Short mmCIF file of C-alpha atoms and ligand atoms in Angstrom, two decimals:
data_model
loop_
_atom_site.label_atom_id
_atom_site.label_comp_id
_atom_site.label_asym_id
_atom_site.label_seq_id
_atom_site.Cartn_x
_atom_site.Cartn_y
_atom_site.Cartn_z
CA UNK A 1 12.48 -12.80 -20.34
CA UNK A 2 16.08 -12.05 -20.92
CA UNK A 3 18.34 -11.92 -17.58
CA UNK A 4 19.61 -8.72 -18.53
CA UNK A 5 15.63 -7.31 -18.68
CA UNK A 6 15.24 -4.81 -15.65
CA UNK A 7 12.54 -6.99 -13.96
CA UNK A 8 14.49 -10.44 -14.32
CA UNK A 9 15.38 -10.19 -10.12
CA UNK A 10 11.53 -9.38 -8.90
CA UNK A 11 10.69 -13.28 -9.12
CA UNK A 12 13.75 -14.38 -7.25
CA UNK A 13 13.04 -11.46 -4.78
CA UNK A 14 9.34 -12.58 -4.36
CA UNK A 15 10.35 -16.13 -3.49
CA UNK A 16 12.66 -14.75 -0.92
CA UNK A 17 10.31 -12.63 0.67
CA UNK A 18 7.95 -15.69 0.57
CA UNK A 19 10.46 -17.44 2.56
CA UNK A 20 11.42 -14.71 4.79
CA UNK A 21 7.37 -14.59 5.84
CA UNK A 22 6.80 -18.36 6.03
CA UNK A 23 10.05 -19.61 6.88
CA UNK A 24 9.44 -22.69 5.05
CA UNK A 25 12.64 -24.49 3.25
CA UNK A 26 10.41 -24.93 -0.42
CA UNK A 27 10.62 -21.41 -0.78
CA UNK A 28 13.97 -21.20 -0.10
CA UNK A 29 15.14 -23.94 -2.39
CA UNK A 30 13.00 -21.96 -5.15
CA UNK A 31 14.52 -18.68 -3.93
CA UNK A 32 18.14 -20.30 -4.34
CA UNK A 33 17.18 -21.86 -8.04
CA UNK A 34 15.95 -18.65 -9.62
CA UNK A 35 18.68 -16.19 -7.75
CA UNK A 36 21.20 -18.42 -9.15
CA UNK A 37 20.18 -17.94 -12.67
CA UNK A 38 21.18 -14.17 -12.85
CA UNK A 39 24.83 -14.68 -11.55
CA UNK A 40 26.13 -13.82 -14.72
CA UNK A 41 25.01 -10.32 -14.33
CA UNK A 42 27.16 -9.80 -11.59
CA UNK A 43 29.36 -7.98 -14.29
CA UNK A 44 26.94 -6.31 -16.47
CA UNK A 45 26.88 -2.71 -17.61
CA UNK A 46 24.33 -2.82 -20.51
CA UNK A 47 21.87 -0.09 -18.23
CA UNK A 48 21.26 1.44 -14.99
CA UNK A 49 19.04 -1.34 -13.72
CA UNK A 50 21.24 -3.65 -12.15
CA UNK A 51 20.16 -2.50 -8.39
CA UNK A 52 16.80 -4.42 -9.15
CA UNK A 53 18.10 -7.02 -11.03
CA UNK A 54 20.77 -8.28 -8.59
CA UNK A 55 19.55 -6.04 -5.72
CA UNK A 56 15.97 -8.16 -5.26
CA UNK A 57 17.14 -11.64 -5.34
CA UNK A 58 21.01 -12.08 -4.28
CA UNK A 59 20.01 -8.75 -1.71
CA UNK A 60 17.20 -10.04 -0.09
CA UNK A 61 19.05 -13.52 -0.11
CA UNK A 62 21.94 -12.31 1.24
CA UNK A 63 20.01 -10.49 3.94
CA UNK A 64 18.10 -13.90 5.07
CA UNK A 65 20.93 -16.63 4.35
CA UNK A 66 24.42 -14.20 4.39
CA UNK A 67 25.83 -16.24 1.85
CA UNK A 68 29.42 -15.29 1.09
CA UNK A 69 28.62 -15.90 -2.75
CA UNK A 70 25.64 -13.58 -3.26
CA UNK A 71 27.37 -10.63 -1.27
CA UNK A 72 30.65 -11.18 -3.77
CA UNK A 73 27.89 -10.95 -6.47
CA UNK A 74 26.62 -7.91 -5.29
CA UNK A 75 29.64 -6.09 -4.51
CA UNK A 76 30.70 -6.71 -8.17
CA UNK A 77 27.33 -5.51 -9.45
CA UNK A 78 27.54 -2.34 -7.67
CA UNK A 79 31.09 -1.78 -9.01
CA UNK A 80 29.97 -2.47 -12.91
CA UNK A 81 26.84 -0.36 -12.26
CA UNK A 82 29.44 2.80 -11.07
CA UNK A 83 31.11 2.11 -14.35
CA UNK A 84 28.28 4.34 -15.81
CA UNK A 85 28.81 7.37 -13.30
CA UNK A 86 28.93 10.45 -14.16
CA UNK A 87 25.32 10.70 -13.52
CA UNK A 88 24.58 7.02 -13.92
CA UNK A 89 23.10 7.13 -17.18
CA UNK A 90 20.23 5.14 -17.47
CA UNK A 91 19.93 3.96 -21.04
CA UNK A 92 21.92 3.49 -24.03
CA UNK A 93 19.48 3.64 -26.62
CA UNK A 94 16.96 5.90 -27.97
CA UNK A 95 17.44 9.86 -29.23
CA UNK A 96 18.78 10.93 -26.05
CA UNK A 97 22.27 12.53 -25.45
CA UNK A 98 22.75 11.82 -21.71
CA UNK A 99 19.18 10.19 -20.48
CA UNK A 100 18.41 9.61 -16.65
CA UNK A 101 14.96 8.55 -15.41
CA UNK A 102 13.69 8.91 -12.07
CA UNK A 103 13.21 5.51 -11.71
CA UNK A 104 16.98 5.46 -11.62
CA UNK A 105 16.88 6.61 -7.63
CA UNK A 106 16.12 2.52 -6.99
CA UNK A 107 19.77 1.65 -8.16
CA UNK A 108 21.43 3.49 -5.74
CA UNK A 109 20.02 0.91 -3.33
CA UNK A 110 22.68 -1.23 -4.39
CA UNK A 111 25.50 1.05 -4.47
CA UNK A 112 24.64 2.52 -0.78
CA UNK A 113 24.30 -1.00 0.15
CA UNK A 114 27.90 -2.13 -1.14
CA UNK A 115 29.84 1.08 0.28
CA UNK A 116 28.48 0.10 3.93
CA UNK A 117 29.48 -3.82 2.94
CA UNK A 118 32.89 -3.13 1.50
CA UNK A 119 34.04 0.16 2.86
CA UNK A 120 34.04 1.37 -0.50
CA UNK A 121 32.94 5.09 0.06
CA UNK A 122 33.06 6.23 -3.19
CA UNK A 123 30.36 4.17 -4.04
CA UNK A 124 28.07 6.22 -1.42
CA UNK A 125 29.32 9.12 -2.92
CA UNK A 126 28.13 8.09 -6.05
CA UNK A 127 25.08 7.06 -4.99
CA UNK A 128 24.16 10.76 -3.53
CA UNK A 129 25.76 12.57 -6.12
CA UNK A 130 22.98 10.97 -8.23
CA UNK A 131 20.25 11.78 -5.79
CA UNK A 132 21.43 15.46 -5.24
CA UNK A 133 21.40 15.83 -9.17
CA UNK A 134 17.54 13.73 -9.28
CA UNK A 135 16.68 16.09 -6.49
CA UNK A 136 18.05 19.25 -8.37
CA UNK A 137 16.51 18.21 -12.14
CA UNK A 138 13.50 15.89 -11.31
CA UNK A 139 11.18 17.78 -9.42
CA UNK A 140 8.88 20.56 -9.84
CA UNK A 141 8.03 23.10 -7.22
CA UNK A 142 5.15 20.76 -6.16
CA UNK A 143 6.90 17.88 -5.47
CA UNK A 144 5.85 16.22 -9.29
CA UNK A 145 8.20 14.46 -11.08
CA UNK A 146 9.85 14.75 -14.93
CA UNK A 147 10.05 10.98 -16.46
CA UNK A 148 13.16 11.47 -17.92
CA UNK A 149 15.61 14.59 -17.84
CA UNK A 150 18.48 14.36 -20.37
CA UNK A 151 21.88 16.02 -20.22
CA UNK A 152 24.44 17.37 -22.39
CA UNK A 153 27.50 14.75 -21.79
CA UNK A 154 29.88 17.03 -22.51
CA UNK A 155 28.66 20.24 -20.29
CA UNK A 156 26.28 18.37 -17.91
CA UNK A 157 23.78 20.91 -19.29
CA UNK A 158 19.93 19.84 -19.09
CA UNK A 159 19.02 19.42 -22.74
CA UNK A 160 15.36 18.46 -22.05
CA UNK A 161 13.04 16.84 -19.66
CA UNK A 162 10.35 14.81 -21.06
CA UNK A 163 8.36 11.62 -20.30
CA UNK A 164 8.83 8.19 -21.99
CA UNK A 165 5.99 6.48 -20.35
CA UNK A 166 3.47 8.76 -18.54
CA UNK A 167 0.79 10.77 -20.42
CA UNK A 168 2.69 13.90 -21.32
CA UNK A 169 6.06 15.81 -20.54
CA UNK A 170 4.41 18.14 -17.87
CA UNK A 171 2.60 15.27 -16.27
CA UNK A 172 3.24 12.89 -13.11
CA UNK A 173 3.71 9.28 -14.38
CA UNK A 174 2.43 7.33 -11.05
CA UNK A 175 5.20 4.44 -11.02
CA UNK A 176 7.84 7.52 -11.40
CA UNK A 177 6.43 9.63 -8.34
CA UNK A 178 6.45 6.37 -6.37
CA UNK A 179 10.27 5.07 -7.49
CA UNK A 180 11.36 8.65 -6.49
CA UNK A 181 8.87 8.37 -3.13
CA UNK A 182 10.62 4.93 -2.38
CA UNK A 183 14.07 6.12 -3.46
CA UNK A 184 14.57 9.70 -1.65
CA UNK A 185 13.55 7.64 1.81
CA UNK A 186 15.91 4.90 1.23
CA UNK A 187 18.61 7.38 0.64
CA UNK A 188 17.78 8.95 4.01
CA UNK A 189 17.96 5.77 5.57
CA UNK A 190 21.56 4.91 3.87
CA UNK A 191 22.49 8.73 4.80
CA UNK A 192 20.46 10.43 7.49
CA UNK A 193 20.82 13.71 5.21
CA UNK A 194 17.84 15.90 6.27
CA UNK A 195 17.31 17.02 2.53
CA UNK A 196 16.52 13.66 1.41
CA UNK A 197 13.81 12.96 4.23
CA UNK A 198 12.26 16.51 3.32
CA UNK A 199 12.30 15.35 -0.04
CA UNK A 200 10.71 12.22 0.65
CA UNK A 201 8.12 13.98 2.72
CA UNK A 202 7.18 16.88 -0.37
CA UNK A 203 7.09 14.16 -2.65
CA UNK A 204 4.37 12.20 -0.78
CA UNK A 205 2.80 15.54 0.36
CA UNK A 206 2.09 15.95 -3.59
CA UNK A 207 0.60 12.08 -3.69
CA UNK A 208 -1.50 12.05 -0.66
CA UNK A 209 -3.18 15.69 -0.98
CA UNK A 210 -3.78 15.26 -4.88
CA UNK A 211 -6.98 15.81 -5.83
CA UNK A 212 -6.79 12.49 -7.88
CA UNK A 213 -6.12 10.21 -5.79
CA UNK A 214 -9.05 7.81 -5.58
CA UNK A 215 -10.25 6.92 -2.07
CA UNK A 216 -9.15 3.53 -2.33
CA UNK A 217 -5.40 4.78 -2.39
CA UNK A 218 -4.56 3.06 -5.60
CA UNK A 219 -3.64 5.84 -8.04
CA UNK A 220 -4.54 6.25 -11.58
CA UNK A 221 -1.24 5.53 -14.37
CA UNK A 222 -0.80 8.84 -14.59
CA UNK A 223 -1.89 11.89 -12.54
CA UNK A 224 -2.75 13.70 -15.37
CA UNK A 225 -4.22 11.23 -17.65
CA UNK A 226 -7.06 12.69 -19.55
CA UNK A 227 -9.59 9.96 -19.14
CA UNK A 228 -9.63 10.27 -15.41
CA UNK A 229 -11.78 9.01 -13.49
CA UNK A 230 -12.20 6.19 -16.39
CA UNK A 231 -8.33 5.96 -16.75
CA UNK A 232 -6.78 2.62 -15.72
CA UNK A 233 -5.43 2.44 -12.34
CA UNK A 234 -1.78 1.01 -11.61
CA UNK A 235 -1.30 -1.76 -8.71
CA UNK A 236 2.50 -1.44 -9.19
CA UNK A 237 2.57 1.99 -8.37
CA UNK A 238 0.52 1.67 -5.44
CA UNK A 239 2.72 -1.49 -4.03
CA UNK A 240 5.89 0.83 -4.69
CA UNK A 241 3.78 3.62 -2.59
CA UNK A 242 2.85 1.43 -0.05
CA UNK A 243 6.14 -0.08 1.03
CA UNK A 244 7.55 3.41 1.06
CA UNK A 245 5.21 4.71 2.72
CA UNK A 246 5.63 2.24 5.90
CA UNK A 247 9.53 2.76 5.85
CA UNK A 248 8.74 6.55 5.46
CA UNK A 249 6.33 6.53 8.47
CA UNK A 250 9.15 5.13 10.80
CA UNK A 251 11.27 8.41 9.97
CA UNK A 252 8.52 11.17 10.44
CA UNK A 253 7.47 12.86 13.42
CA UNK A 254 4.02 11.22 14.82
CA UNK A 255 1.52 13.32 12.91
CA UNK A 256 3.18 12.15 9.13
CA UNK A 257 3.63 8.95 10.84
CA UNK A 258 0.10 8.10 11.45
CA UNK A 259 -1.03 9.94 8.05
CA UNK A 260 1.19 7.73 6.16
CA UNK A 261 0.63 4.43 7.78
CA UNK A 262 -3.21 4.94 7.30
CA UNK A 263 -2.62 5.73 3.62
CA UNK A 264 -0.24 2.57 3.38
CA UNK A 265 -3.24 0.44 5.57
CA UNK A 266 -6.15 1.36 3.01
CA UNK A 267 -3.37 0.68 0.43
CA UNK A 268 -3.05 -2.87 1.61
CA UNK A 269 -6.73 -3.40 2.27
CA UNK A 270 -7.77 -2.12 -1.40
CA UNK A 271 -4.79 -4.37 -3.03
CA UNK A 272 -5.84 -7.51 -0.65
CA UNK A 273 -9.42 -7.40 -2.10
CA UNK A 274 -10.86 -9.05 -4.64
CA UNK A 275 -10.96 -5.61 -6.62
CA UNK A 276 -6.78 -6.23 -7.22
CA UNK A 277 -5.79 -8.86 -6.01
CA UNK A 278 -6.40 -12.47 -7.67
CA UNK A 279 -7.40 -15.31 -6.51
CA UNK A 280 -5.15 -17.67 -5.81
CA UNK A 281 -3.58 -19.83 -8.98
CA UNK A 282 -5.14 -17.38 -11.63
CA UNK A 283 -4.04 -14.50 -13.16
CA UNK A 284 -0.56 -16.70 -14.63
CA UNK A 285 0.30 -17.16 -10.61
CA UNK A 286 0.24 -13.30 -10.33
CA UNK A 287 -0.90 -11.98 -6.95
CA UNK A 288 -1.73 -8.44 -8.06
CA UNK A 289 -4.29 -7.39 -10.95
CA UNK A 290 -4.34 -4.31 -12.81
CA UNK A 291 -1.34 -3.00 -13.46
CA UNK A 292 0.28 -0.54 -16.17
CA UNK A 293 3.92 -0.82 -17.92
CA UNK A 294 3.92 1.24 -20.92
CA UNK A 295 1.17 2.74 -22.19
CA UNK A 296 2.60 5.31 -24.54
CA UNK A 297 4.50 1.97 -26.12
CA UNK A 298 0.72 0.43 -26.03
CA UNK A 299 2.12 -2.75 -24.31
CA UNK A 300 1.61 -3.95 -20.43
CA UNK A 301 -1.93 -2.31 -20.06
CA UNK A 302 -4.11 -3.46 -16.97
CA UNK A 303 -2.03 -6.82 -16.51
CA UNK A 304 -0.09 -8.51 -13.87
CA UNK A 305 3.75 -7.43 -13.41
CA UNK A 306 6.10 -8.91 -11.50
CA UNK A 307 7.52 -5.84 -9.66
CA UNK A 308 3.89 -5.08 -8.44
CA UNK A 309 4.05 -8.15 -6.82
CA UNK A 310 7.54 -7.99 -5.36
CA UNK A 311 6.66 -4.41 -3.70
CA UNK A 312 3.34 -5.60 -2.17
CA UNK A 313 4.87 -8.59 -0.44
CA UNK A 314 7.56 -6.12 0.80
CA UNK A 315 5.06 -3.88 2.01
CA UNK A 316 3.07 -6.99 3.96
CA UNK A 317 6.26 -7.57 5.52
CA UNK A 318 7.27 -4.18 6.30
CA UNK A 319 3.85 -3.76 7.78
CA UNK A 320 4.05 -6.77 10.03
CA UNK A 321 7.13 -5.75 11.15
CA UNK A 322 5.64 -2.47 12.05
CA UNK A 323 2.91 -3.91 14.31
CA UNK A 324 5.11 -6.22 15.37
CA UNK A 325 7.64 -3.07 16.44
CA UNK A 326 4.65 -1.44 18.34
CA UNK A 327 3.64 -4.35 20.26
N1 LIG B 1 11.98 1.46 -14.15
C1 LIG B 1 10.74 1.41 -15.78
C2 LIG B 1 9.33 0.96 -15.06
O1 LIG B 1 8.85 1.39 -14.11
O2 LIG B 1 8.40 0.84 -16.02
#
């Protein structure tokens, strides 16, 4: 995989999470090795995914070690990402004039962190402006999301709303819905703006009350996939949703918090069961089975995916800390 692939940060990030959990030096050494290999991305401006690429490896590494060189890479990465602002444009390829995908909410965490860390409030203003526009344009009245909104760069008007990785333009692609859940929860953590919390809870409400969310709480790859209940599940969406719900519970009133944690617990049990969790040493070394990358392009179908493992590990750590905090 090329360093500028959007998924390059998840493996180093997972190594840091394993070090966080175990305290073992061998995970730290491996994490430092794989994180360092991505340092050349610090000025990357080729697409919107700098938050994933740098935030997972360098971000977790900085959280755990306080290394000044990691901080500096992250701050450069945030400034580079900010150059894509008007809205943060997701992609420079494709038939669109100015495409923004809901996944982009995840990259705002790097901007919010950099604003806090450096005092450059402009970076947080960019993140909130992007989140506000996403909230206004990507969501339907039931809390479900469009994957991609294309804007007119001259006027800012919406040219179209559609899917790229989901089943249909009007469907709800599961991972996109969970990126939004995670992203708005994170933006509430960073800003304490009530509308972000309310929106995260609206997204959660859509997910948790959906008649086609299976009993084991592992979503089908798209909530409107035509072949449900035979449709493929997406463990990566489940892992992102689970990690987000555990954080959202910490901001929610007790009844909702219990509901969110209950679903997250079911997801952790499901993901840890032989139905979804590979035996150690199998599955190419990945933890989770049965994720879905891009069905419309017929790739990464029913496979392990690095981001599934990363958010599964993060969810386990967040859950463990929730339990410790309750003691
Ligand atoms: N951000 C790309 C994906 O979720 O597949």
